[in-house]
XYZ file of C-alpha atoms in Angstrom:
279
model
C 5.175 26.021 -38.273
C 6.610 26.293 -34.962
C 9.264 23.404 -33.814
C 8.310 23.610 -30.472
C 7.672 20.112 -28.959
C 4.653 19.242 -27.695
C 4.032 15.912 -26.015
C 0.246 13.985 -25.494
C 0.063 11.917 -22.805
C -2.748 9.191 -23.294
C -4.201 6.136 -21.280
C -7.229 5.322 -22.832
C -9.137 5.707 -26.044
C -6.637 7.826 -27.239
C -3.948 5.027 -27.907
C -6.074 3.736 -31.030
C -8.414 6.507 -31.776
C -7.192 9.805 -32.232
C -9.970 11.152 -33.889
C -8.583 14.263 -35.229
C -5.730 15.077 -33.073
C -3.041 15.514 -34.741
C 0.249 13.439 -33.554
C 3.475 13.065 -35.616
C 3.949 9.483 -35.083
C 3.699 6.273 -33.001
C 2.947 5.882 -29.464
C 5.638 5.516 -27.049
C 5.162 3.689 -23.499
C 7.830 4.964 -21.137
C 5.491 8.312 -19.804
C 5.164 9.540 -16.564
C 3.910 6.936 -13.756
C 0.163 8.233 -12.996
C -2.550 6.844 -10.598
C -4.681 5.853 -13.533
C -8.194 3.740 -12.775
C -11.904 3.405 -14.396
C -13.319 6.070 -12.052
C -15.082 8.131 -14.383
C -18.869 7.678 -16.181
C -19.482 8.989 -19.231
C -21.691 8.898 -22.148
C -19.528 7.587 -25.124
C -18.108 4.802 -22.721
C -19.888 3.769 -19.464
C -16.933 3.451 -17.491
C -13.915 5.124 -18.554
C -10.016 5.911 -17.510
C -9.077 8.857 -15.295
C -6.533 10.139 -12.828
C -7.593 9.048 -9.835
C -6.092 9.475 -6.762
C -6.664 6.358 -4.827
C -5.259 4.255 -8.050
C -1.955 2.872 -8.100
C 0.436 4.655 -10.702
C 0.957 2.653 -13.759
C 3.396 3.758 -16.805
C 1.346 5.994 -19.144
C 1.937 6.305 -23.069
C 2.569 9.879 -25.216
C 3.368 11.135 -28.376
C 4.377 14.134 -29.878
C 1.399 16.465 -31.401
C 1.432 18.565 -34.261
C 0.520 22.093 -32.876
C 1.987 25.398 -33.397
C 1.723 26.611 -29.604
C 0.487 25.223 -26.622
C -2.694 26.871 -26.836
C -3.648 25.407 -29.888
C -2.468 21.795 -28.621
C -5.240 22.547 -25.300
C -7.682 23.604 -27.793
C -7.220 20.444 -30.330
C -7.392 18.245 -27.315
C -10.422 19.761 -25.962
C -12.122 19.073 -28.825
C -11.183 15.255 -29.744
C -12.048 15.156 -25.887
C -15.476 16.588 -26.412
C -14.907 18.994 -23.177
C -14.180 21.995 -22.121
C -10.460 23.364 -22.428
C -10.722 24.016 -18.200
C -10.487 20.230 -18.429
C -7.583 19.456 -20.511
C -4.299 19.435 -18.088
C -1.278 21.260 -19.757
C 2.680 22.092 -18.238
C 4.922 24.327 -20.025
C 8.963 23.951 -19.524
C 9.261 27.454 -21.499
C 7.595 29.197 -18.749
C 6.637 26.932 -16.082
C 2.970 27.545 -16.721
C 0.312 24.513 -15.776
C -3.145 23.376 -15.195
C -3.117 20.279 -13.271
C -6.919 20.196 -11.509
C -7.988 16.724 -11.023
C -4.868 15.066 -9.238
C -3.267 18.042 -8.276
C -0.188 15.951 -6.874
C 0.762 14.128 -9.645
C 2.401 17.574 -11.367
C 5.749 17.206 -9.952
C 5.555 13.572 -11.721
C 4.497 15.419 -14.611
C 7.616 18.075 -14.734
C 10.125 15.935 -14.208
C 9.084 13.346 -16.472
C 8.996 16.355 -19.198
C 12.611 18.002 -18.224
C 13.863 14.824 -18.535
C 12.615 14.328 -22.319
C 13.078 17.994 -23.198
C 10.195 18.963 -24.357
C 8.927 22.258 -24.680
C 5.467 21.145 -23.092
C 2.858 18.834 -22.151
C -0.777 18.193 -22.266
C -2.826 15.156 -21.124
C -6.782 15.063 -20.389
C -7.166 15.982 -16.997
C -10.777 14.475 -15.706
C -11.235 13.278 -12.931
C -13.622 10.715 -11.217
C -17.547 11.696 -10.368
C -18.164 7.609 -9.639
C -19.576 8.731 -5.968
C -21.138 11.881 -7.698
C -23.089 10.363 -10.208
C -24.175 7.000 -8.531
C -23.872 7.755 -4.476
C -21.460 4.918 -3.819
C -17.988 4.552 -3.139
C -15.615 3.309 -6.118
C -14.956 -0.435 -5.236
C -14.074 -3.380 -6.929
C -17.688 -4.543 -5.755
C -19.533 -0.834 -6.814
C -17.455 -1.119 -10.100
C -18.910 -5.040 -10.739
C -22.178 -4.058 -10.071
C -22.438 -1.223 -12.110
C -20.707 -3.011 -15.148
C -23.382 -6.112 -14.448
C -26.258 -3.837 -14.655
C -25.451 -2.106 -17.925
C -27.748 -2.826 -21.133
C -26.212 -5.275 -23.548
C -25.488 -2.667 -25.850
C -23.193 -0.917 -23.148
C -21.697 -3.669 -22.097
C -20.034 -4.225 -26.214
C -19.035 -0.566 -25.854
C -16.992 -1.344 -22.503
C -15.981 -4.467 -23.738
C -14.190 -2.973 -26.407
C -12.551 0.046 -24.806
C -11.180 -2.733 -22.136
C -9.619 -4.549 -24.728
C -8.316 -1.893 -27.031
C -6.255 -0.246 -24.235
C -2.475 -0.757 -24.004
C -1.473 -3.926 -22.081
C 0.673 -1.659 -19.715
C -2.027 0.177 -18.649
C -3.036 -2.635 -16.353
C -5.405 -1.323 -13.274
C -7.503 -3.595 -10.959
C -10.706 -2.488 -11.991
C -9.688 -3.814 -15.496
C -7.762 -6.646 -13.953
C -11.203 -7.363 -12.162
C -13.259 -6.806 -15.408
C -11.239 -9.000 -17.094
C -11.568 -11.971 -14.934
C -15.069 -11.418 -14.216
C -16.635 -10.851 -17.640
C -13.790 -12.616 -19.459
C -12.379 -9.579 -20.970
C -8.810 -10.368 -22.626
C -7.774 -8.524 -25.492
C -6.692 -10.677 -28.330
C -3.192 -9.745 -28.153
C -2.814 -11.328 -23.987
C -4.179 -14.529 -25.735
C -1.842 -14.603 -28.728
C 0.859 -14.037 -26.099
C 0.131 -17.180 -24.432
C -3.102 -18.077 -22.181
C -3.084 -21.772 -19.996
C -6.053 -24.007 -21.151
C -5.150 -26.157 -17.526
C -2.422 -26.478 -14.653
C -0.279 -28.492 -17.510
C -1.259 -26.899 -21.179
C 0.246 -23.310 -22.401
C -1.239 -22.218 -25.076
C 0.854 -19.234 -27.720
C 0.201 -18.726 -30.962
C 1.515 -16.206 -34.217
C -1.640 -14.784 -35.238
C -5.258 -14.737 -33.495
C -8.538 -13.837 -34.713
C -12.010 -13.758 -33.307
C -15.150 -15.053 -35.486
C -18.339 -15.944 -35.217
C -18.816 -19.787 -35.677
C -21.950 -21.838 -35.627
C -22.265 -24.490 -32.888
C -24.182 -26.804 -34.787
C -20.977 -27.443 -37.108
C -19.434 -29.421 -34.129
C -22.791 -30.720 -32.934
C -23.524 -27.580 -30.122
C -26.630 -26.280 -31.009
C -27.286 -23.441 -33.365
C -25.781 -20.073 -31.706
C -23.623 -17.914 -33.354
C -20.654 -18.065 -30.441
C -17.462 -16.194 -30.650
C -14.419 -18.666 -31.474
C -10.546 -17.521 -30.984
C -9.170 -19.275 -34.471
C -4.810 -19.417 -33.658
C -2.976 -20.079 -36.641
C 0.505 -21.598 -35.949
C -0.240 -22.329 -32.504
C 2.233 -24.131 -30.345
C 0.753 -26.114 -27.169
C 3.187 -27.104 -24.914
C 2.835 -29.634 -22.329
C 4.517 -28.351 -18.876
C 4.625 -30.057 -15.701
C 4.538 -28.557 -12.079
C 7.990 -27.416 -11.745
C 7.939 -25.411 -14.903
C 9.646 -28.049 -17.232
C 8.305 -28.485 -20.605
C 7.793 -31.550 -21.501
C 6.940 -31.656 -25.326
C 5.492 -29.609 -27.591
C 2.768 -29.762 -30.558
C 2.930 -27.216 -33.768
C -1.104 -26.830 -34.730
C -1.262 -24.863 -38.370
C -4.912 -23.673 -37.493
C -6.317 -24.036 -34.059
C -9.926 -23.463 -32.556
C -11.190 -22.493 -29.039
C -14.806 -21.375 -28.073
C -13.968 -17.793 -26.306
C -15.826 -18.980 -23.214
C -14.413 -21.805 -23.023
C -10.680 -19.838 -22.781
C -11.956 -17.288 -20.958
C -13.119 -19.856 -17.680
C -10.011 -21.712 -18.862
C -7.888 -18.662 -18.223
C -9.912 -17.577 -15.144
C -9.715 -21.249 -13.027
C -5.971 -20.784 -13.832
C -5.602 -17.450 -12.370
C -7.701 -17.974 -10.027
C -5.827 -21.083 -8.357
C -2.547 -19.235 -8.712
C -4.193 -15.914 -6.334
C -5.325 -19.122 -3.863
C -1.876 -19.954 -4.388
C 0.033 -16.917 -3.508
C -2.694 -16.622 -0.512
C -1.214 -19.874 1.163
C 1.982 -19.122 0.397
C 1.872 -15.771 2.299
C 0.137 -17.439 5.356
């Protein structure tokens, strides 16, 4: 086996679901700065992660794979990829060999990143967006609502759960937007803390979602989703910040709607906020 080093960089799906690919250990979040967005339909996931020029860079994940040579590690990712190896973006420090198609510009990102690691090599999945290709429209945070709106029920669990499964630090605005519009949080942003009003904040040890009946607290008979904390701490805060008291809850319930338009009126007044600050 060959000890060169061979580094993954992943954004998406990849992070939780390798699905084959070999890697050697845990994910790491200090890779290269790319211009990352949901600019790309597919079949598996509606509305997927790509390079995409337009997108503001955010800080990208990797890990090391387990190949023998970099043309196995293109081949391997090609596959878990379900794609052609044209597609699959690679850049060798041995000797200075690369493929970088969709967002040509982001290579010299891309080298230094890797000379300043050491590795031997890189590869990443380099798709890039065919939003305007495949429905005639510009990618906007209006195009991107409507689209996600219009999906089938069944779609919209798929996206749902690819939204929420990705890294925290891969935070675009099209899933910033997702996430306030559908109510979208992953369960980890709520167990780090979530405002149920201007004056409650909300953190808790462990989170779980489960499907509750209504009619035991008198709400009818659907099955609704329910975020059960257990050692949650509410803490009172007033406007300046300053908390006030605090309230240990061994087990604590919340109808996921009723956080999500809980967490949306909050961010919501702090963007009206920031707007009259800046006028």
């Amino acid at each position: 086996m060959s000890n060169l080093k061979i580094a993954v960089i992943g954004w998406g799906s990849l992070y939780w679901n390798s699905r084959g690919l070999k890697l050697k250990g845990p994910w790491n979040y200090d890779g290269p700065q790319l211009p990352i967005e949901f600019a790309r339909i597919s079949e598996k996931t509606p509305l997927t992660l790509v390079l995409y020029q337009n997108a503001p860079k955010v800080q990208t994940l990797w890990n090391i794979g387990d190949f023998s040579n970099l043309n196995e590690a293109v081949s391997a990712l090609a596959t878990r990829e379900a794609t052609t190896e044209k597609n699959i973006g690679f850049y060798s420090r041995l000797n200075g060999s690369c493929r970088c198609n969709a967002v040509p510009e982001v290579i010299g990102t891309i080298k230094k990143w890797v000379e300043t690691k050491g590795f031997d090599a890189v590869i990443w999945t380099d798709l890039g967006s065919n939003f305007f290709e495949t429905l005639g429209t510009e990618l906007s945070e209006d195009s991107i609502y409507h689209y996600v709106n219009g999906l089938e029920t069944n779609e919209k669990v798929t996206e749902k759960e690819y939204i929420t499964k990705i890294h925290p630090q891969i935070d675009t605005p099209m899933r910033c937007l997702m996430r306030i519009k559908f109510g979208w949080r992953s369960l980890t942003e709520y167990q780090q803390g979530f405002w149920l009003n201007r004056n409650i904040f909300l953190v808790a040890d462990e989170i779980e979602l489960k499907k509750v009946k209504r009619e035991e607290y008198g709400q009818g008979t659907q099955d609704t989703d329910m975020l059960i904390f257990t050692k949650a701490l509410e803490m009172l805060v007033d406007r300046d910040g300053k908390i006030l008291g605090e309230t240990l809850k061994p087990r604590y319930g919340i109808w996921l709607d009723a956080a999500n338009q809980a967490a949306n009126q909050y961010e919501n007044n702090q963007t009206q906020k920031n707007i009259t600050n800046n006028n």
